[in-house]
XYZ file of C-alpha atoms in Angstrom:
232
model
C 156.923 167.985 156.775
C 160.249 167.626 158.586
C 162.191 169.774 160.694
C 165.898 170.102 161.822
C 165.350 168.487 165.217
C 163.576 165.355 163.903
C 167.307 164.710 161.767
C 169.375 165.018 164.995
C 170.112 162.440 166.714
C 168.887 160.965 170.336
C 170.348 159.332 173.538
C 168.281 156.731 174.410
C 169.207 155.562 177.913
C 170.863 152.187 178.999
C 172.467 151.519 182.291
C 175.993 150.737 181.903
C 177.815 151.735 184.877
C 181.377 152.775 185.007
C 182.587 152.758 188.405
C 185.886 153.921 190.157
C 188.678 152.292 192.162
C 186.466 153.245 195.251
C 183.397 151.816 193.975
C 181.829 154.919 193.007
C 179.506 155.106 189.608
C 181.416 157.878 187.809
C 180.099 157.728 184.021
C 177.301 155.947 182.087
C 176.823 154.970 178.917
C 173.748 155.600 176.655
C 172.986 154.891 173.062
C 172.802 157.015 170.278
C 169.910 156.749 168.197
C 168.817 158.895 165.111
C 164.979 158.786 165.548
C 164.816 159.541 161.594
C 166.734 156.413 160.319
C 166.413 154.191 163.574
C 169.587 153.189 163.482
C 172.511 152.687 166.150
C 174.662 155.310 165.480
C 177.369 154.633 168.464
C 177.592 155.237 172.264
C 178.184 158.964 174.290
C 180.421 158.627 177.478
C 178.084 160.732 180.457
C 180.506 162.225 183.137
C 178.583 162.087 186.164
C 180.765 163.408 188.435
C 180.061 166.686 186.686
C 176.599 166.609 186.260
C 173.531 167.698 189.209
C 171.845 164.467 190.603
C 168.493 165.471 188.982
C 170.673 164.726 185.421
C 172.574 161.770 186.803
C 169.481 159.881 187.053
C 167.584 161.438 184.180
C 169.809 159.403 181.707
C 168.172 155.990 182.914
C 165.086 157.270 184.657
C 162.059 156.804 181.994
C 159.769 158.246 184.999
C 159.534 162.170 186.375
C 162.444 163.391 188.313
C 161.248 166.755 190.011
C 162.990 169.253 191.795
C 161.033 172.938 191.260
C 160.146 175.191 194.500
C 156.275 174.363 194.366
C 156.948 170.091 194.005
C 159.695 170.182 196.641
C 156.828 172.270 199.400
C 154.384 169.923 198.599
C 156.455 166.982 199.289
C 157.774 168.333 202.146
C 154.757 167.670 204.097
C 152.356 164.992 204.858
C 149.668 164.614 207.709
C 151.676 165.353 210.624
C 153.556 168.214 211.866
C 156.969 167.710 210.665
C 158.181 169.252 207.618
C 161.210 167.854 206.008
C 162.123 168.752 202.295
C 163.541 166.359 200.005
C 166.509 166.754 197.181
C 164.037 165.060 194.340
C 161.017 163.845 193.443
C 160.871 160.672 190.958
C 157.608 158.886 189.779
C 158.921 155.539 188.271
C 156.844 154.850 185.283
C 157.809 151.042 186.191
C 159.514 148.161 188.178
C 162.834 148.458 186.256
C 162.678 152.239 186.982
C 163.152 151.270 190.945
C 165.496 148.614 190.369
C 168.162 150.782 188.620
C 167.221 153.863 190.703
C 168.153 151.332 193.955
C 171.240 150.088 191.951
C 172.062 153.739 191.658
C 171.894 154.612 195.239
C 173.686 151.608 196.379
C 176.552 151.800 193.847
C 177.070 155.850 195.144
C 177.333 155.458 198.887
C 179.415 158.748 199.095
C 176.476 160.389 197.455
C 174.462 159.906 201.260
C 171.347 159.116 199.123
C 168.298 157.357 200.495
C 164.810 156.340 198.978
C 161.746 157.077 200.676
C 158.342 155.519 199.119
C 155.127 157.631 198.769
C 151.647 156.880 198.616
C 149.093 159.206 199.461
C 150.965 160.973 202.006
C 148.776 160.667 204.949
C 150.671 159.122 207.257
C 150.954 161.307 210.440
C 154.067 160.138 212.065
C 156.304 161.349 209.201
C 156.408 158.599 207.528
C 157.055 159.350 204.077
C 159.161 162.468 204.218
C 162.823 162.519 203.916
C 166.211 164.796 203.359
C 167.238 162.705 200.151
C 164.943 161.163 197.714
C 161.001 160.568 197.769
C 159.751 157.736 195.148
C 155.944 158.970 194.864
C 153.998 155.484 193.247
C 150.716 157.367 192.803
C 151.283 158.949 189.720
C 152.211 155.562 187.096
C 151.817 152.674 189.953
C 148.281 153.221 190.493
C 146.542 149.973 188.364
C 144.007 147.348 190.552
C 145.336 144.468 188.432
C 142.997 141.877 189.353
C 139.909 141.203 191.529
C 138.897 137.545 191.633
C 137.389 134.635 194.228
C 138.446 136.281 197.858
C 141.807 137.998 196.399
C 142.843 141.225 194.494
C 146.396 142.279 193.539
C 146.677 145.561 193.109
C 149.793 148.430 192.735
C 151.153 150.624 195.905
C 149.436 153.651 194.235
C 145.820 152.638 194.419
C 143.657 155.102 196.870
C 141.687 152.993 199.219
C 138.085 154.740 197.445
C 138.867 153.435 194.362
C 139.757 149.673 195.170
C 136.755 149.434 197.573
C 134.168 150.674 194.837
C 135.616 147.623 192.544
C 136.441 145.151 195.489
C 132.379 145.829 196.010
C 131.222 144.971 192.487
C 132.692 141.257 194.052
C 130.607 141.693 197.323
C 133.899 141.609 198.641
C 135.595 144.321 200.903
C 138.731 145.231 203.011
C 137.687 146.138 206.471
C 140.983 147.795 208.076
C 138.857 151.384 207.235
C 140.906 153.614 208.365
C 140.138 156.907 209.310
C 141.598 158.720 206.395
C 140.143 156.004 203.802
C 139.031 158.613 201.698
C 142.039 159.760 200.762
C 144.761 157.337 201.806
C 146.207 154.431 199.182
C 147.044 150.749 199.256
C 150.804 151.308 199.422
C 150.430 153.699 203.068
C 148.310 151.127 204.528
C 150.103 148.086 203.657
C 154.038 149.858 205.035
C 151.837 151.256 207.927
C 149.877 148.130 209.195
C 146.868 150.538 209.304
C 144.156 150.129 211.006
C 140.449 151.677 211.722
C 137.090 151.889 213.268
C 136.488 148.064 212.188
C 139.972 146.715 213.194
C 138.411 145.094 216.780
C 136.186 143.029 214.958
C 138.228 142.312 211.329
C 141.899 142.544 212.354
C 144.581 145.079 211.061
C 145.726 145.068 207.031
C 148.810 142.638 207.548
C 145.942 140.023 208.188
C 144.754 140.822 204.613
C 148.394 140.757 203.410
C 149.126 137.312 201.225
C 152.195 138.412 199.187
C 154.345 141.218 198.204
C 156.570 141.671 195.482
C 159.757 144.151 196.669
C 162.915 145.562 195.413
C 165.273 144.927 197.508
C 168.817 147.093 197.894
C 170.075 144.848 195.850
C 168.220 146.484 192.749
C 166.276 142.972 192.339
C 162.750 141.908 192.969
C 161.447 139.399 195.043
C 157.994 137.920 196.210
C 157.956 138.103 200.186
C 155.214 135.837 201.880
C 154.903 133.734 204.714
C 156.418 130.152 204.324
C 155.283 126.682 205.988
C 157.688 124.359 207.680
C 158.118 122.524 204.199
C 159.942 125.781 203.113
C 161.770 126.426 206.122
């Protein structure tokens, strides 16, 4: 049985970017679909410069963009003593999510916005909280991908407990420990070089560090590693 909403029609987002003489991203452009024929039905014109930020990005953003009271608090914090509140809080469900949400950012300059990556938020110099924008990665980038021979690849989102029960089913283990491994993730301890009670006799986490995949500001990924003279 059918009701009126299921008839109307959609906007489905795609990121086509009108900017302005000054560079500025003034309007996007997002399909129309009708979800009950599934057919392209044209394209609606998005004035940004009269919409919040919170709806700017919500019309290519397929992740959570979060600005109530209660969010904003908790975000505000981590370990430390500083308390900073952000604008927004986005979870990107994926990689393309961040690369348009750093296009975005870096096409509206005189919007003063900034990204600032989450993990677990235990970091207790600050680290993680910011005026502008907070990109938390625990909520949809939280997957341990693989675990095989002496390697692993796993997401930013990953808490610490949860790779070393699997990374143990391989007799294998990651020995920067530290102190808040129960509740700290892969992301934190990777941007933090952290280190622990075993880091005298095992090294810090860069040593354990092969590869990284990043989105730079240009909006594009790239795999960062260390390269031999033959690359140089």
């Amino acid at each position: 049985m059918s009701n009126h909403s299921s008839l109307q029609a959609r906007e489905r987002s795609a990121v086509i970017w009108s900017v302005s003489s000054a560079g500025v991203v003034t309007k996007v452009f997002t399909e129309k679909i009708n979800p009950y024929w599934g057919f392209f039905v044209g394209m609606v014109e998005l004035d940004l410069l009269e919409m919040g930020l919170k709806e700017q990005l919500l019309q290519f953003f397929r992740g959570e963009v979060l600005n109530d009271e209660e969010v904003l608090r908790k975000y505000s914090r981590d370990a430390s003593l500083f308390e900073i509140r952000p604008q927004l809080v986005v979870a990107p469900k994926d990689v393309d999510d961040i690369k348009n949400l750093v296009k975005f950012v870096s096409k509206n300059k005189e919007l003063r916005l900034s990204l600032t990556a989450r993990a677990a938020g235990t970091d207790m110099t600050g680290g993680p909280l910011t005026e502008s924008i907070v990109l938390d990665f625990t909520k949809y980038f939280n997957r341990i991908k693989t675990i095989e021979s002496n390697t692993a690849t796993v997401e930013p989102g990953v808490y610490y407990r949860d790779f070393k029960k699997e990374a143990l089913k391989h007799d294998l283990f990651l020995p920067s420990y530290p102190a808040s491994k129960e509740i700290c993730a892969i992301g934190g301890m990777v941007a933090n070089n952290a280190g622990g009670e075993k880091t005298l006799a095992y090294g810090k986490t860069d040593k354990y560090v092969q590869e990284l995949k990043v989105v730079f500001s240009d909006g594009n990924e790239y795999l960062v590693k260390p390269l031999g003279k033959g690359e140089l």
